[in-house]
Amino acid sequence: MDSNPMVSSLLNKLANYTNLTQGVVEHEADEDSKRKEIKVPRMGTFIGVYLPCLQNILGVILFLRLTWIVGTAGVLESFIIVFMCCACTMLTAISMSAIATNGVVPAGGSYYMISRSLGPEFGGAVGLCFYLGTTFAGAMYILGTIEILLTYISPSAAIFKAEEVGEETEAMLNNMRVYGTCIIILMAIVVFVGVKYVNKLALVFLAFCWFEVIICLLGNRTLSKRSFDVCAKFTESDNETRTTTLWHLFCDSSSLNATCDDYFSLNNVTEIQGIPGVMSGVLIDNLWSTYSEKGSIVEKKGQPSVAGSEDTKMGGLPYVFTDIMTYFTMLVGIYFPSVTGIMAGSNRSGDLKDAQKSIPTGTILAISTTSFIYLSCIVLFGACIEGVILRDKFGEAVNGNLVVGTLAWPSPWVIVIGSFFSTCGAGLQSLTGAPRLLQAIARDGIVPFIQVFGHGKANGEPTWALLLTAGICEIGILIASLDSVAPILSMFFLMCYMFVNLACAVQTLLRTPNWRPRFKYYHWTLSFLGMSLCLALMFICSWYYALIAMLIAGCIYKYIEYRGAEKEWGDGIRGLSLNAARYALLRVEDGPPHTKNWRPQLLVLLNLDSEQLVKHPRLLSFTSQLKAGKGLTIVGSVLQGIYLDKCTETQKAEENVKALMGVEKTKGFCQIVVSPNYRDGISYLIQSAGLGGMKHNTVLMAWPQSWKQTENRFSWKNFVDTVRETTAAQQALLVAKNIDLFPTNQERFMEGNIDVWWIVHDGGMLMLLPFLLRQHKVWRKCKMRIFTVAQMDDNSIQMKKDLQMFLYHLRLNAEVEVVEMFENDISAFTYEKTLMMEQRSQMLKQMQLSKNEREREAQLIHDRNTASHSAPAVKESVAAAAPEKVHMTWTKEKFVAEKHKNKDSNASGFKDIFNMKPNQSNVRRMHTAVKLNGVVLNKSQHAQLVLLNMPGPPKNRKGDENYMEFLEVLTEGLDRVLLVRGSGREVITIYS
């Protein structure tokens, strides 16, 4: 028998496991167990959801502002306002019901639903905005409570009195501030004692009736009956005419010959029925809007009136004035808070017996009930009450009584007392829900600076969150105007509702396997309609408040993104990103990118030490500096061994690499490969890194500095093989020599040059890389210089002009310099030189040069080819520098065979342009390296970076070591060198 509860608990956990979203912090489970032990009161649908929603919805706006909205906007426009707002909340409730029934909803309610559906960034941002909205709602309800108390229940209780006419508003604001602070303290104590006492308050239901209410008019102007009793200028008593209090207010003495206000003298005082009833036809008069400026007199339409003098001062006269300017969008902002109580139940989901059942049922039922009440009230108010009373916000025409109270039976006090306790209850509900919401956000740990508010009493009550809520609520009290506070909280609530609808729409459209709500009456179109309506209402209420609210949410979003804890909750935004990525990858794979879209998609090959730490962190620094071109970055490394034995080391290496990528701000992916030997691992990475169209096209690696040491005799072999494999894969190769001397991301070069030694055309890589580097702050101040090598008998002046023209069309700013060398010093480059000129000719043709200029270029190329084929010494050098397909044995037989192949060499593509093959029997290669190195040192020794064409390795592997020596000699004496080997395709174009 003792084991049954344990088995039942285990089965419940297993049953709910698939519905629990991943990533929920462990403390939630602990909190659950603690709550069960403490036996916190659990509530059902009626007490836990329906009544709180009803109390919040049928709150202060219904009693204090709805009649005024109907009178100002008219029945038709009021109906539109209420219908829009109710439709917005109903659509949101449907979306919320779908999310709430898709798994267990712990404490936090709306925040939990949004964050687990849209991710921690959206959840935190919208959750905090919703918390602010709920807190300001508490301030609004408290202000409404004080307004009822001081205006309708006990005006004499006011601490501050107006000494002169016109100071009533300022005195009222000060009374609001003092009483509001006291009530906040009192309510905070009630909430601190316990949530169960808050639920003892029930809504006071209202019965509609009407009795005789008389309004006093002067002409067509409504008079405030606070200042007089008799609605007449004078009275007849015992055949004696006596002036009334009203006479004294408009005249300078009680004498019948006194000087009176011009309008008072010209118009009669009349009394009309304030509530003529449904059959009176007053509905027709109240159908249309009557908007007015601030300080306007409330006037009855259709009532006869004689205009008085324009110079008369109205300030001290007992008219009913409008206190603010009115227009449609402002009324939407003031009214919307009256429908914002729909989250009252979901905010307290942790205290419900069955949140999945109670939240949808209670919320939708409460919205249906209140929507019917609101829409019915609009019609009833418009059909029963005279328009001037409706537009009288504070009931001055009815002796300072609450306008809604004039409809109550048996006394107006039924409504006054009922509305007082109802607004008190709504304020308590807000002060109960808001701290719990903040506590849920704090306990998730996504916003570091509010984590202290996650603590509370032993029974889980959020003490610290309650104190902060009371403090923020005090800010709303100090504003002291219900009409000013209402639009502020409208923004926060509308933003929250918008993201609830977005969350439901995203989850429905993605059709994720975990999206299985028990509530079936939803559709993504309804959610999308609700989201659009929320966004529209935000800008209808106040476009600048909407922008401010979005700015606040955006700042919180970015703060959580950069400083908050990483959370993985399987949210919809991650799923949406995956779907978008899949779609984009399928589109990208349709074909290779156009030259205009080419970017260096980097595969960065890192070396790790025995502790799985990166040997050359500057390589990642250089990567981030090069990524001004955006694109893809894959950081890869190889561990030698068997994967089953290296699992732990692989994870450690991946963590170390990712941590360094974060420090160096290198955005990309990490891929660690375990292979029996290093060479095969590199080959696996070059072949398989990336996915679909998002594969790397460029490999970046560091030069093996210690390749000459005996213990590293295989390092240079791996390096040369890597060069061969990138060439075979038609990928570009970047080799950074002296990588530890390269700048960090924090350094700044205030001057200096980036020198490009353009010996052969490689598709434009040499010219594109400096441009990308100069987009970064490290290299921004550096200038770009391009050097090209010419023989003594070349037309150097024309070559410089052509190159300058080419750079101009490429929109690149660079200095151009042609370096002349003797033919025997650069004989190794003769073949490449010819091809370079031919490629230059093709480029110049693309620039649409004139026919004569193209003929001149063709003649230059023809002369160069003729000269190279007529001289035996040059023939030998041409053969020595044959394309990569040539087997470099350098025998006479091979030379004869290759001589015929050279005719078709131009068509072999850019990948075979620059193929210097050093060989032990070819001393001229080293001579060329020494000579060229001397020229580079002479021009670029003090350059911040030197970019050089990188020749390909020989086919004959016996020459690999000499190849390394050749590159070493070529770059000797230079601080920072980037060897560049093109991929064989154009990466830069002159066209837009």
PDB file of C-alpha atoms in Angstrom, residues 735-892:
ATOM      1  CA  VAL A 735      48.569  30.298 -45.623  1.00  0.00           C
ATOM      2  CA  ALA A 736      49.456  32.773 -42.868  1.00  0.00           C
ATOM      3  CA  LYS A 737      53.213  32.842 -42.209  1.00  0.00           C
ATOM      4  CA  ASN A 738      54.429  34.131 -38.840  1.00  0.00           C
ATOM      5  CA  ILE A 739      50.827  33.988 -37.602  1.00  0.00           C
ATOM      6  CA  ASP A 740      51.840  34.834 -34.015  1.00  0.00           C
ATOM      7  CA  LEU A 741      52.972  38.258 -35.236  1.00  0.00           C
ATOM      8  CA  PHE A 742      49.552  39.045 -36.719  1.00  0.00           C
ATOM      9  CA  PRO A 743      47.489  41.671 -34.840  1.00  0.00           C
ATOM     10  CA  THR A 744      44.765  40.878 -32.323  1.00  0.00           C
ATOM     11  CA  ASN A 745      41.293  42.352 -32.671  1.00  0.00           C
ATOM     12  CA  GLN A 746      42.161  44.977 -30.073  1.00  0.00           C
ATOM     13  CA  GLU A 747      45.169  46.339 -31.966  1.00  0.00           C
ATOM     14  CA  ARG A 748      44.888  49.180 -34.482  1.00  0.00           C
ATOM     15  CA  PHE A 749      47.322  49.969 -37.317  1.00  0.00           C
ATOM     16  CA  MET A 750      47.307  53.750 -37.540  1.00  0.00           C
ATOM     17  CA  GLU A 751      49.407  53.704 -40.706  1.00  0.00           C
ATOM     18  CA  GLY A 752      51.216  51.353 -43.074  1.00  0.00           C
ATOM     19  CA  ASN A 753      50.554  49.389 -46.248  1.00  0.00           C
ATOM     20  CA  ILE A 754      49.020  46.128 -47.321  1.00  0.00           C
ATOM     21  CA  ASP A 755      51.218  45.063 -50.242  1.00  0.00           C
ATOM     22  CA  VAL A 756      49.958  42.713 -52.935  1.00  0.00           C
ATOM     23  CA  TRP A 757      52.528  41.029 -55.204  1.00  0.00           C
ATOM     24  CA  TRP A 758      50.421  40.094 -58.191  1.00  0.00           C
ATOM     25  CA  ILE A 759      52.637  37.756 -60.192  1.00  0.00           C
ATOM     26  CA  VAL A 760      49.835  35.814 -61.868  1.00  0.00           C
ATOM     27  CA  HIS A 761      46.089  36.257 -62.093  1.00  0.00           C
ATOM     28  CA  ASP A 762      44.373  33.897 -59.635  1.00  0.00           C
ATOM     29  CA  GLY A 763      40.736  34.874 -60.096  1.00  0.00           C
ATOM     30  CA  GLY A 764      41.044  38.128 -58.166  1.00  0.00           C
ATOM     31  CA  MET A 765      41.662  36.674 -54.687  1.00  0.00           C
ATOM     32  CA  LEU A 766      44.791  38.775 -54.169  1.00  0.00           C
ATOM     33  CA  MET A 767      42.863  42.008 -54.744  1.00  0.00           C
ATOM     34  CA  LEU A 768      39.692  41.021 -52.897  1.00  0.00           C
ATOM     35  CA  LEU A 769      41.383  39.984 -49.629  1.00  0.00           C
ATOM     36  CA  PRO A 770      42.959  43.390 -48.830  1.00  0.00           C
ATOM     37  CA  PHE A 771      39.613  45.047 -49.514  1.00  0.00           C
ATOM     38  CA  LEU A 772      37.899  42.731 -46.999  1.00  0.00           C
ATOM     39  CA  LEU A 773      40.624  43.241 -44.407  1.00  0.00           C
ATOM     40  CA  ARG A 774      40.350  47.007 -44.651  1.00  0.00           C
ATOM     41  CA  GLN A 775      36.684  46.794 -43.634  1.00  0.00           C
ATOM     42  CA  HIS A 776      37.876  45.808 -40.154  1.00  0.00           C
ATOM     43  CA  LYS A 777      38.998  48.357 -37.555  1.00  0.00           C
ATOM     44  CA  VAL A 778      42.461  46.745 -37.284  1.00  0.00           C
ATOM     45  CA  TRP A 779      43.400  47.365 -40.932  1.00  0.00           C
ATOM     46  CA  ARG A 780      41.162  50.339 -41.774  1.00  0.00           C
ATOM     47  CA  LYS A 781      43.955  52.941 -41.780  1.00  0.00           C
ATOM     48  CA  CYS A 782      46.267  50.857 -43.995  1.00  0.00           C
ATOM     49  CA  LYS A 783      46.738  51.660 -47.675  1.00  0.00           C
ATOM     50  CA  MET A 784      46.669  49.061 -50.438  1.00  0.00           C
ATOM     51  CA  ARG A 785      49.573  48.768 -52.895  1.00  0.00           C
ATOM     52  CA  ILE A 786      49.755  46.382 -55.856  1.00  0.00           C
ATOM     53  CA  PHE A 787      53.103  45.319 -57.362  1.00  0.00           C
ATOM     54  CA  THR A 788      53.412  43.394 -60.576  1.00  0.00           C
ATOM     55  CA  VAL A 789      56.641  42.043 -62.137  1.00  0.00           C
ATOM     56  CA  ALA A 790      57.683  42.850 -65.702  1.00  0.00           C
ATOM     57  CA  GLN A 791      60.709  41.986 -67.802  1.00  0.00           C
ATOM     58  CA  MET A 792      63.062  44.637 -69.088  1.00  0.00           C
ATOM     59  CA  ASP A 793      61.673  44.463 -72.618  1.00  0.00           C
ATOM     60  CA  ASP A 794      58.012  44.701 -71.474  1.00  0.00           C
ATOM     61  CA  ASN A 795      55.990  47.860 -71.970  1.00  0.00           C
ATOM     62  CA  SER A 796      55.929  48.752 -68.252  1.00  0.00           C
ATOM     63  CA  ILE A 797      54.160  52.066 -68.735  1.00  0.00           C
ATOM     64  CA  GLN A 798      51.326  50.484 -70.679  1.00  0.00           C
ATOM     65  CA  MET A 799      51.109  47.609 -68.180  1.00  0.00           C
ATOM     66  CA  LYS A 800      50.723  50.101 -65.306  1.00  0.00           C
ATOM     67  CA  LYS A 801      48.012  52.019 -67.161  1.00  0.00           C
ATOM     68  CA  ASP A 802      46.114  48.814 -67.940  1.00  0.00           C
ATOM     69  CA  LEU A 803      46.322  47.681 -64.340  1.00  0.00           C
ATOM     70  CA  GLN A 804      45.155  51.066 -63.065  1.00  0.00           C
ATOM     71  CA  MET A 805      42.240  50.931 -65.496  1.00  0.00           C
ATOM     72  CA  PHE A 806      41.390  47.416 -64.290  1.00  0.00           C
ATOM     73  CA  LEU A 807      41.416  48.506 -60.625  1.00  0.00           C
ATOM     74  CA  TYR A 808      39.305  51.545 -61.469  1.00  0.00           C
ATOM     75  CA  HIS A 809      36.626  49.348 -62.958  1.00  0.00           C
ATOM     76  CA  LEU A 810      36.856  47.041 -59.947  1.00  0.00           C
ATOM     77  CA  ARG A 811      36.143  50.084 -57.707  1.00  0.00           C
ATOM     78  CA  LEU A 812      39.317  49.418 -55.696  1.00  0.00           C
ATOM     79  CA  ASN A 813      41.583  52.178 -54.419  1.00  0.00           C
ATOM     80  CA  ALA A 814      45.224  51.099 -54.607  1.00  0.00           C
ATOM     81  CA  GLU A 815      48.609  52.358 -55.663  1.00  0.00           C
ATOM     82  CA  VAL A 816      50.078  50.493 -58.655  1.00  0.00           C
ATOM     83  CA  GLU A 817      53.767  49.849 -59.208  1.00  0.00           C
ATOM     84  CA  VAL A 818      55.466  47.785 -61.919  1.00  0.00           C
ATOM     85  CA  VAL A 819      58.783  46.189 -60.870  1.00  0.00           C
ATOM     86  CA  GLU A 820      61.198  45.368 -63.730  1.00  0.00           C
ATOM     87  CA  MET A 821      63.560  42.394 -63.503  1.00  0.00           C
ATOM     88  CA  PHE A 822      66.005  40.738 -65.907  1.00  0.00           C
ATOM     89  CA  GLU A 823      64.686  37.765 -67.813  1.00  0.00           C
ATOM     90  CA  ASN A 824      67.199  35.314 -66.396  1.00  0.00           C
ATOM     91  CA  ASP A 825      66.188  36.402 -62.869  1.00  0.00           C
ATOM     92  CA  ILE A 826      62.543  35.564 -63.437  1.00  0.00           C
ATOM     93  CA  SER A 827      62.870  32.805 -66.017  1.00  0.00           C
ATOM     94  CA  ALA A 828      60.848  30.575 -63.746  1.00  0.00           C
ATOM     95  CA  PHE A 829      57.941  32.936 -64.265  1.00  0.00           C
ATOM     96  CA  THR A 830      58.085  33.187 -68.060  1.00  0.00           C
ATOM     97  CA  TYR A 831      55.256  30.780 -68.710  1.00  0.00           C
ATOM     98  CA  GLU A 832      53.066  32.322 -66.024  1.00  0.00           C
ATOM     99  CA  LYS A 833      53.960  35.767 -67.361  1.00  0.00           C
ATOM    100  CA  THR A 834      52.591  34.898 -70.761  1.00  0.00           C
ATOM    101  CA  LEU A 835      49.388  33.580 -69.310  1.00  0.00           C
ATOM    102  CA  MET A 836      49.037  36.586 -67.074  1.00  0.00           C
ATOM    103  CA  MET A 837      49.171  38.899 -70.082  1.00  0.00           C
ATOM    104  CA  GLU A 838      46.617  36.777 -71.876  1.00  0.00           C
ATOM    105  CA  GLN A 839      44.303  36.887 -68.875  1.00  0.00           C
ATOM    106  CA  ARG A 840      44.830  40.630 -68.641  1.00  0.00           C
ATOM    107  CA  SER A 841      43.781  40.903 -72.253  1.00  0.00           C
ATOM    108  CA  GLN A 842      40.566  39.049 -71.497  1.00  0.00           C
ATOM    109  CA  MET A 843      39.861  41.353 -68.563  1.00  0.00           C
ATOM    110  CA  LEU A 844      40.443  44.425 -70.659  1.00  0.00           C
ATOM    111  CA  LYS A 845      38.061  43.055 -73.284  1.00  0.00           C
ATOM    112  CA  GLN A 846      35.438  42.756 -70.506  1.00  0.00           C
ATOM    113  CA  MET A 847      35.934  46.423 -69.815  1.00  0.00           C
ATOM    114  CA  GLN A 848      34.865  47.007 -73.459  1.00  0.00           C
ATOM    115  CA  LEU A 849      37.987  48.777 -74.660  1.00  0.00           C
ATOM    116  CA  SER A 850      38.101  50.148 -78.166  1.00  0.00           C
ATOM    117  CA  LYS A 851      38.936  47.871 -81.091  1.00  0.00           C
ATOM    118  CA  ASN A 852      42.367  49.470 -81.602  1.00  0.00           C
ATOM    119  CA  GLU A 853      43.296  48.915 -77.963  1.00  0.00           C
ATOM    120  CA  ARG A 854      42.240  45.255 -78.139  1.00  0.00           C
ATOM    121  CA  GLU A 855      44.324  44.779 -81.310  1.00  0.00           C
ATOM    122  CA  ARG A 856      47.328  46.336 -79.581  1.00  0.00           C
ATOM    123  CA  GLU A 857      46.910  43.953 -76.636  1.00  0.00           C
ATOM    124  CA  ALA A 858      46.611  40.978 -78.981  1.00  0.00           C
ATOM    125  CA  GLN A 859      49.783  42.052 -80.787  1.00  0.00           C
ATOM    126  CA  LEU A 860      51.661  42.334 -77.476  1.00  0.00           C
ATOM    127  CA  ILE A 861      50.567  38.831 -76.491  1.00  0.00           C
ATOM    128  CA  HIS A 862      51.488  37.446 -79.928  1.00  0.00           C
ATOM    129  CA  ASP A 863      54.949  39.024 -79.740  1.00  0.00           C
ATOM    130  CA  ARG A 864      55.529  37.593 -76.274  1.00  0.00           C
ATOM    131  CA  ASN A 865      54.423  34.106 -77.324  1.00  0.00           C
ATOM    132  CA  THR A 866      56.629  34.242 -80.423  1.00  0.00           C
ATOM    133  CA  ALA A 867      59.614  35.339 -78.399  1.00  0.00           C
ATOM    134  CA  SER A 868      59.108  32.631 -75.802  1.00  0.00           C
ATOM    135  CA  HIS A 869      58.863  29.854 -78.432  1.00  0.00           C
ATOM    136  CA  SER A 870      61.867  31.072 -80.466  1.00  0.00           C
ATOM    137  CA  ALA A 871      64.487  31.184 -77.687  1.00  0.00           C
ATOM    138  CA  PRO A 872      65.820  27.787 -76.485  1.00  0.00           C
ATOM    139  CA  ALA A 873      66.609  29.135 -73.025  1.00  0.00           C
ATOM    140  CA  VAL A 874      63.091  30.382 -72.655  1.00  0.00           C
ATOM    141  CA  LYS A 875      61.682  27.111 -74.021  1.00  0.00           C
ATOM    142  CA  GLU A 876      63.461  25.301 -71.262  1.00  0.00           C
ATOM    143  CA  SER A 877      62.014  27.575 -68.656  1.00  0.00           C
ATOM    144  CA  VAL A 878      58.534  27.231 -70.139  1.00  0.00           C
ATOM    145  CA  ALA A 879      58.773  23.475 -69.865  1.00  0.00           C
ATOM    146  CA  ALA A 880      60.038  23.814 -66.370  1.00  0.00           C
ATOM    147  CA  ALA A 881      56.933  25.724 -65.435  1.00  0.00           C
ATOM    148  CA  ALA A 882      54.401  23.591 -67.239  1.00  0.00           C
ATOM    149  CA  PRO A 883      50.843  23.198 -65.996  1.00  0.00           C
ATOM    150  CA  GLU A 884      50.051  20.993 -63.051  1.00  0.00           C
ATOM    151  CA  LYS A 885      49.156  18.080 -65.289  1.00  0.00           C
ATOM    152  CA  VAL A 886      52.825  17.869 -66.323  1.00  0.00           C
ATOM    153  CA  HIS A 887      54.911  15.191 -64.628  1.00  0.00           C
ATOM    154  CA  MET A 888      57.998  17.104 -63.561  1.00  0.00           C
ATOM    155  CA  THR A 889      60.946  14.890 -64.514  1.00  0.00           C
ATOM    156  CA  TRP A 890      62.505  17.503 -66.794  1.00  0.00           C
ATOM    157  CA  THR A 891      63.945  15.063 -69.385  1.00  0.00           C
ATOM    158  CA  LYS A 892      64.326  15.856 -73.046  1.00  0.00           C
TER     159      LYS A 892
END
